[in-house]
Short mmCIF file of C-alpha atoms in Angstrom, two decimals:
data_model
loop_
_atom_site.label_atom_id
_atom_site.label_comp_id
_atom_site.label_asym_id
_atom_site.label_seq_id
_atom_site.Cartn_x
_atom_site.Cartn_y
_atom_site.Cartn_z
CA UNK A 30 -94.79 -41.07 -183.69
CA UNK A 31 -92.67 -38.44 -181.34
CA UNK A 32 -90.50 -40.09 -178.68
CA UNK A 33 -87.92 -39.05 -176.47
CA UNK A 34 -85.13 -41.83 -174.74
CA UNK A 35 -83.24 -41.54 -172.16
CA UNK A 36 -79.22 -43.57 -171.97
CA UNK A 37 -76.33 -44.19 -169.84
CA UNK A 38 -75.27 -45.64 -166.50
CA UNK A 39 -77.54 -46.43 -163.65
CA UNK A 40 -73.91 -47.23 -161.29
CA UNK A 41 -71.97 -43.52 -160.62
CA UNK A 42 -69.56 -43.85 -157.83
CA UNK A 43 -68.64 -40.69 -156.02
CA UNK A 44 -66.94 -37.20 -157.88
CA UNK A 45 -67.75 -38.95 -161.80
CA UNK A 46 -69.18 -37.72 -164.30
CA UNK A 47 -72.38 -38.08 -165.36
CA UNK A 48 -72.69 -38.47 -168.32
CA UNK A 49 -76.57 -38.87 -169.84
CA UNK A 50 -77.89 -39.12 -173.92
CA UNK A 51 -81.66 -38.10 -174.89
CA UNK A 52 -82.66 -40.04 -178.90
CA UNK A 53 -84.72 -37.66 -180.48
CA UNK A 54 -87.13 -39.85 -182.76
CA UNK A 55 -89.60 -37.78 -184.90
CA UNK A 56 -88.54 -34.56 -184.52
CA UNK A 57 -85.32 -32.32 -185.27
CA UNK A 58 -83.18 -30.46 -183.14
CA UNK A 59 -82.84 -28.49 -186.35
CA UNK A 60 -86.48 -27.47 -186.68
CA UNK A 61 -86.52 -23.66 -185.67
CA UNK A 62 -87.63 -23.18 -181.58
CA UNK A 63 -86.98 -26.33 -180.31
CA UNK A 64 -85.91 -26.81 -176.78
CA UNK A 65 -85.19 -30.02 -175.46
CA UNK A 66 -83.81 -30.37 -171.58
CA UNK A 67 -83.25 -32.91 -168.51
CA UNK A 68 -84.77 -33.11 -165.61
CA UNK A 69 -84.53 -34.47 -162.60
CA UNK A 70 -86.93 -36.46 -160.22
CA UNK A 71 -85.03 -38.06 -156.64
CA UNK A 72 -86.91 -40.48 -155.31
CA UNK A 73 -90.54 -39.64 -154.05
CA UNK A 74 -89.60 -36.23 -154.69
CA UNK A 75 -90.04 -33.43 -156.66
CA UNK A 76 -89.92 -32.77 -160.61
CA UNK A 77 -86.49 -30.16 -160.75
CA UNK A 78 -85.73 -28.62 -164.33
CA UNK A 79 -81.77 -28.92 -164.47
CA UNK A 80 -80.98 -27.71 -168.00
CA UNK A 81 -82.43 -26.84 -171.93
CA UNK A 82 -80.52 -26.27 -174.78
CA UNK A 83 -83.00 -24.70 -178.03
CA UNK A 84 -82.60 -25.66 -181.74
CA UNK A 85 -79.48 -22.53 -182.63
CA UNK A 86 -77.77 -23.44 -179.06
CA UNK A 87 -78.54 -20.95 -176.14
CA UNK A 88 -78.11 -22.59 -173.39
CA UNK A 89 -80.18 -22.11 -169.55
CA UNK A 90 -78.53 -24.21 -166.52
CA UNK A 91 -80.38 -24.17 -162.90
CA UNK A 92 -78.95 -21.50 -161.24
CA UNK A 93 -77.83 -24.57 -158.50
CA UNK A 94 -75.79 -26.78 -160.65
CA UNK A 95 -74.80 -24.53 -163.56
CA UNK A 96 -71.12 -24.87 -162.22
CA UNK A 97 -71.21 -28.99 -163.24
CA UNK A 98 -73.54 -29.06 -165.58
CA UNK A 99 -72.97 -28.93 -169.20
CA UNK A 100 -75.69 -29.08 -171.47
CA UNK A 101 -74.72 -30.11 -175.32
CA UNK A 102 -76.14 -31.64 -178.94
CA UNK A 103 -75.65 -33.36 -181.61
CA UNK A 104 -78.00 -32.37 -184.42
CA UNK A 105 -76.88 -35.25 -186.95
CA UNK A 106 -77.95 -37.81 -184.39
CA UNK A 107 -80.51 -35.98 -183.11
CA UNK A 108 -79.08 -36.46 -179.43
CA UNK A 109 -78.84 -33.75 -176.60
CA UNK A 110 -75.98 -35.02 -173.83
CA UNK A 111 -76.07 -33.63 -169.94
CA UNK A 112 -72.75 -33.93 -168.50
CA UNK A 113 -72.73 -34.26 -164.52
CA UNK A 114 -69.23 -33.29 -163.03
CA UNK A 115 -68.21 -34.73 -159.34
CA UNK A 116 -71.50 -36.07 -158.50
CA UNK A 117 -72.42 -37.42 -155.52
CA UNK A 118 -75.05 -39.46 -153.42
CA UNK A 119 -77.67 -36.91 -153.02
CA UNK A 120 -77.85 -36.16 -157.68
CA UNK A 121 -79.64 -40.13 -156.82
CA UNK A 122 -82.57 -39.41 -159.16
CA UNK A 123 -84.19 -40.64 -162.08
CA UNK A 124 -83.91 -38.33 -164.85
CA UNK A 125 -86.19 -37.09 -167.50
CA UNK A 126 -85.43 -35.31 -170.68
CA UNK A 127 -88.44 -33.43 -171.95
CA UNK A 128 -89.01 -31.47 -175.63
CA UNK A 129 -90.41 -27.96 -176.19
CA UNK A 130 -91.04 -26.54 -179.34
CA UNK A 131 -90.59 -23.24 -178.31
CA UNK A 132 -89.55 -20.82 -176.01
CA UNK A 133 -93.93 -20.29 -175.03
CA UNK A 134 -94.23 -23.78 -174.92
CA UNK A 135 -95.12 -26.15 -172.52
CA UNK A 136 -92.56 -30.16 -172.04
CA UNK A 137 -94.73 -31.01 -174.42
CA UNK A 138 -93.67 -34.79 -175.23
CA UNK A 139 -90.59 -36.80 -172.42
CA UNK A 140 -88.50 -39.36 -171.61
CA UNK A 141 -89.36 -42.72 -170.16
CA UNK A 142 -86.93 -41.45 -167.69
CA UNK A 143 -83.54 -43.36 -166.54
CA UNK A 144 -82.96 -43.82 -162.86
CA UNK A 145 -79.01 -43.32 -161.90
CA UNK A 146 -77.56 -44.65 -158.76
CA UNK A 147 -74.54 -42.20 -156.77
CA UNK A 148 -72.53 -45.17 -155.10
CA UNK A 149 -69.60 -46.43 -154.36
CA UNK B 22 -85.60 -17.44 -158.95
CA UNK B 23 -89.39 -18.44 -160.04
CA UNK B 24 -90.26 -19.95 -156.66
CA UNK B 25 -93.59 -22.15 -157.23
CA UNK B 26 -95.40 -23.80 -154.14
CA UNK B 27 -98.65 -25.52 -153.90
CA UNK B 28 -101.62 -26.21 -151.95
CA UNK B 29 -102.59 -28.99 -150.30
CA UNK B 30 -99.13 -31.19 -150.40
CA UNK B 31 -101.56 -34.02 -150.10
CA UNK B 32 -105.31 -34.25 -150.48
CA UNK B 33 -107.65 -37.79 -150.01
CA UNK B 34 -110.55 -37.65 -152.71
CA UNK B 35 -113.16 -39.68 -153.75
CA UNK B 36 -114.27 -41.06 -157.67
CA UNK B 37 -117.55 -38.74 -158.49
CA UNK B 38 -115.74 -35.42 -156.16
CA UNK B 39 -114.76 -32.33 -157.37
CA UNK B 40 -110.70 -31.93 -156.29
CA UNK B 41 -108.76 -27.82 -156.77
CA UNK B 42 -104.90 -28.09 -156.61
CA UNK B 43 -104.20 -24.50 -155.52
CA UNK B 44 -100.41 -22.94 -156.95
CA UNK B 45 -98.47 -19.82 -156.36
CA UNK B 46 -95.49 -18.11 -157.90
CA UNK B 47 -93.23 -15.67 -156.41
CA UNK B 48 -93.18 -13.22 -158.25
CA UNK B 49 -96.01 -12.72 -161.64
CA UNK B 50 -95.48 -16.21 -165.07
CA UNK B 51 -98.49 -14.14 -166.45
CA UNK B 52 -99.95 -17.24 -167.81
CA UNK B 53 -96.96 -19.69 -168.74
CA UNK B 54 -98.55 -22.00 -166.36
CA UNK B 55 -98.48 -25.78 -167.00
CA UNK B 56 -99.52 -28.54 -164.71
CA UNK B 57 -99.02 -32.44 -165.33
CA UNK B 58 -100.06 -35.60 -164.07
CA UNK B 59 -97.85 -38.17 -163.18
CA UNK B 60 -98.64 -41.73 -161.83
CA UNK B 61 -95.03 -43.39 -159.80
CA UNK B 62 -92.45 -44.94 -162.51
CA UNK B 63 -94.32 -42.95 -164.94
CA UNK B 64 -93.12 -40.56 -166.98
CA UNK B 65 -95.18 -37.12 -166.24
CA UNK B 66 -97.90 -36.16 -168.74
CA UNK B 67 -99.07 -33.14 -169.77
CA UNK B 68 -102.65 -31.39 -169.30
CA UNK B 69 -103.26 -27.39 -168.83
CA UNK B 70 -100.71 -25.46 -170.93
CA UNK B 71 -100.77 -21.16 -170.90
CA UNK B 72 -102.75 -21.84 -166.82
CA UNK B 73 -106.17 -22.59 -168.90
CA UNK B 74 -105.75 -24.68 -172.24
CA UNK B 75 -106.22 -28.17 -172.17
CA UNK B 76 -103.52 -30.66 -173.85
CA UNK B 77 -104.60 -32.44 -176.92
CA UNK B 78 -106.05 -35.83 -175.57
CA UNK B 79 -106.62 -34.32 -171.70
CA UNK B 80 -110.53 -35.40 -170.05
CA UNK B 81 -112.47 -32.07 -170.80
CA UNK B 82 -113.16 -33.51 -166.77
CA UNK B 83 -109.44 -31.10 -165.93
CA UNK B 84 -109.45 -26.92 -166.51
CA UNK B 85 -107.17 -24.14 -165.48
CA UNK B 86 -107.42 -20.81 -164.16
CA UNK B 87 -105.34 -18.05 -162.95
CA UNK B 88 -102.75 -15.66 -164.09
CA UNK B 89 -99.68 -13.98 -162.22
CA UNK B 90 -99.48 -15.07 -158.93
CA UNK B 91 -102.09 -17.46 -158.79
CA UNK B 92 -103.18 -21.06 -160.18
CA UNK B 93 -105.49 -23.63 -159.42
CA UNK B 94 -106.28 -26.76 -161.48
CA UNK B 95 -109.43 -28.31 -161.03
CA UNK B 96 -111.08 -32.86 -162.00
CA UNK B 97 -114.45 -31.40 -161.96
CA UNK B 98 -115.62 -35.25 -161.12
CA UNK B 99 -112.18 -37.16 -160.12
CA UNK B 100 -112.22 -40.97 -162.11
CA UNK B 101 -109.98 -44.07 -160.80
CA UNK B 102 -107.65 -42.66 -163.50
CA UNK B 103 -107.11 -39.47 -161.16
CA UNK B 104 -105.65 -40.58 -158.73
CA UNK B 105 -102.24 -39.42 -158.73
CA UNK B 106 -99.61 -36.12 -158.12
CA UNK B 107 -99.41 -33.12 -159.90
CA UNK B 108 -96.76 -30.79 -160.48
CA UNK B 109 -97.53 -26.90 -161.62
CA UNK B 110 -94.57 -25.20 -163.48
CA UNK B 111 -94.22 -22.03 -164.69
CA UNK B 112 -92.26 -21.27 -167.96
CA UNK B 113 -92.28 -18.49 -168.08
CA UNK B 114 -88.70 -16.81 -167.24
CA UNK B 115 -85.57 -18.81 -169.09
CA UNK B 116 -85.17 -20.10 -165.45
CA UNK B 117 -87.97 -23.13 -165.34
CA UNK B 118 -89.51 -23.95 -161.82
CA UNK B 119 -92.00 -27.07 -161.14
CA UNK B 120 -93.23 -26.67 -157.74
CA UNK B 121 -93.13 -29.16 -154.60
CA UNK B 122 -96.42 -31.33 -155.70
CA UNK B 123 -100.15 -32.17 -154.14
CA UNK B 124 -100.88 -36.23 -154.38
CA UNK B 125 -104.42 -36.70 -154.49
CA UNK B 126 -104.74 -40.63 -153.61
CA UNK B 127 -108.42 -42.26 -152.19
CA UNK B 128 -109.94 -41.56 -148.70
#
């Protein structure tokens, strides 16, 4: 059974760095082609793709947030980590991680999401 | 970036209605287009990929069509479980983008 699970803080203060972890089960980050993305959704708003990392460490970021985002993976732990620096209240959102089989595939498996609130 | 738009933003319909949602891309994405259904408090669920391929386990009342810059999602006969928000997403580019969503609610 394939599952993804996000973990991290629920409350972060403005200007701090947010670190989120996606733990994968039932699939491996070593598998050729595999990619894992982070996608967020502010309350009541649309989905926004943030970053994506592939099995071979190829990384891609949404241009508007690229300077604040870093995506990394730990193959031994089967985890993907997203960091977002200098957070502000507009970063309040549910953050999802999602899997794709390869560059020609859609996001077929998603985590349940984790709500992060940015507030002092 | 490739920008995605959807119309309508909200659609009011009744059980049994045929429902069509349109998604447009600012430049050609070929057929690299997916549709997702999302219910409140839940993660999106993949319905359609490659513009017209039905994801395993998704009811056949859902169908997708289109290529290039214009795509449609059709629900042939709306069921109670289908009231939700629907998003298109292009994956033609390394930079992925979602549409703004279409909410299907009860008429």
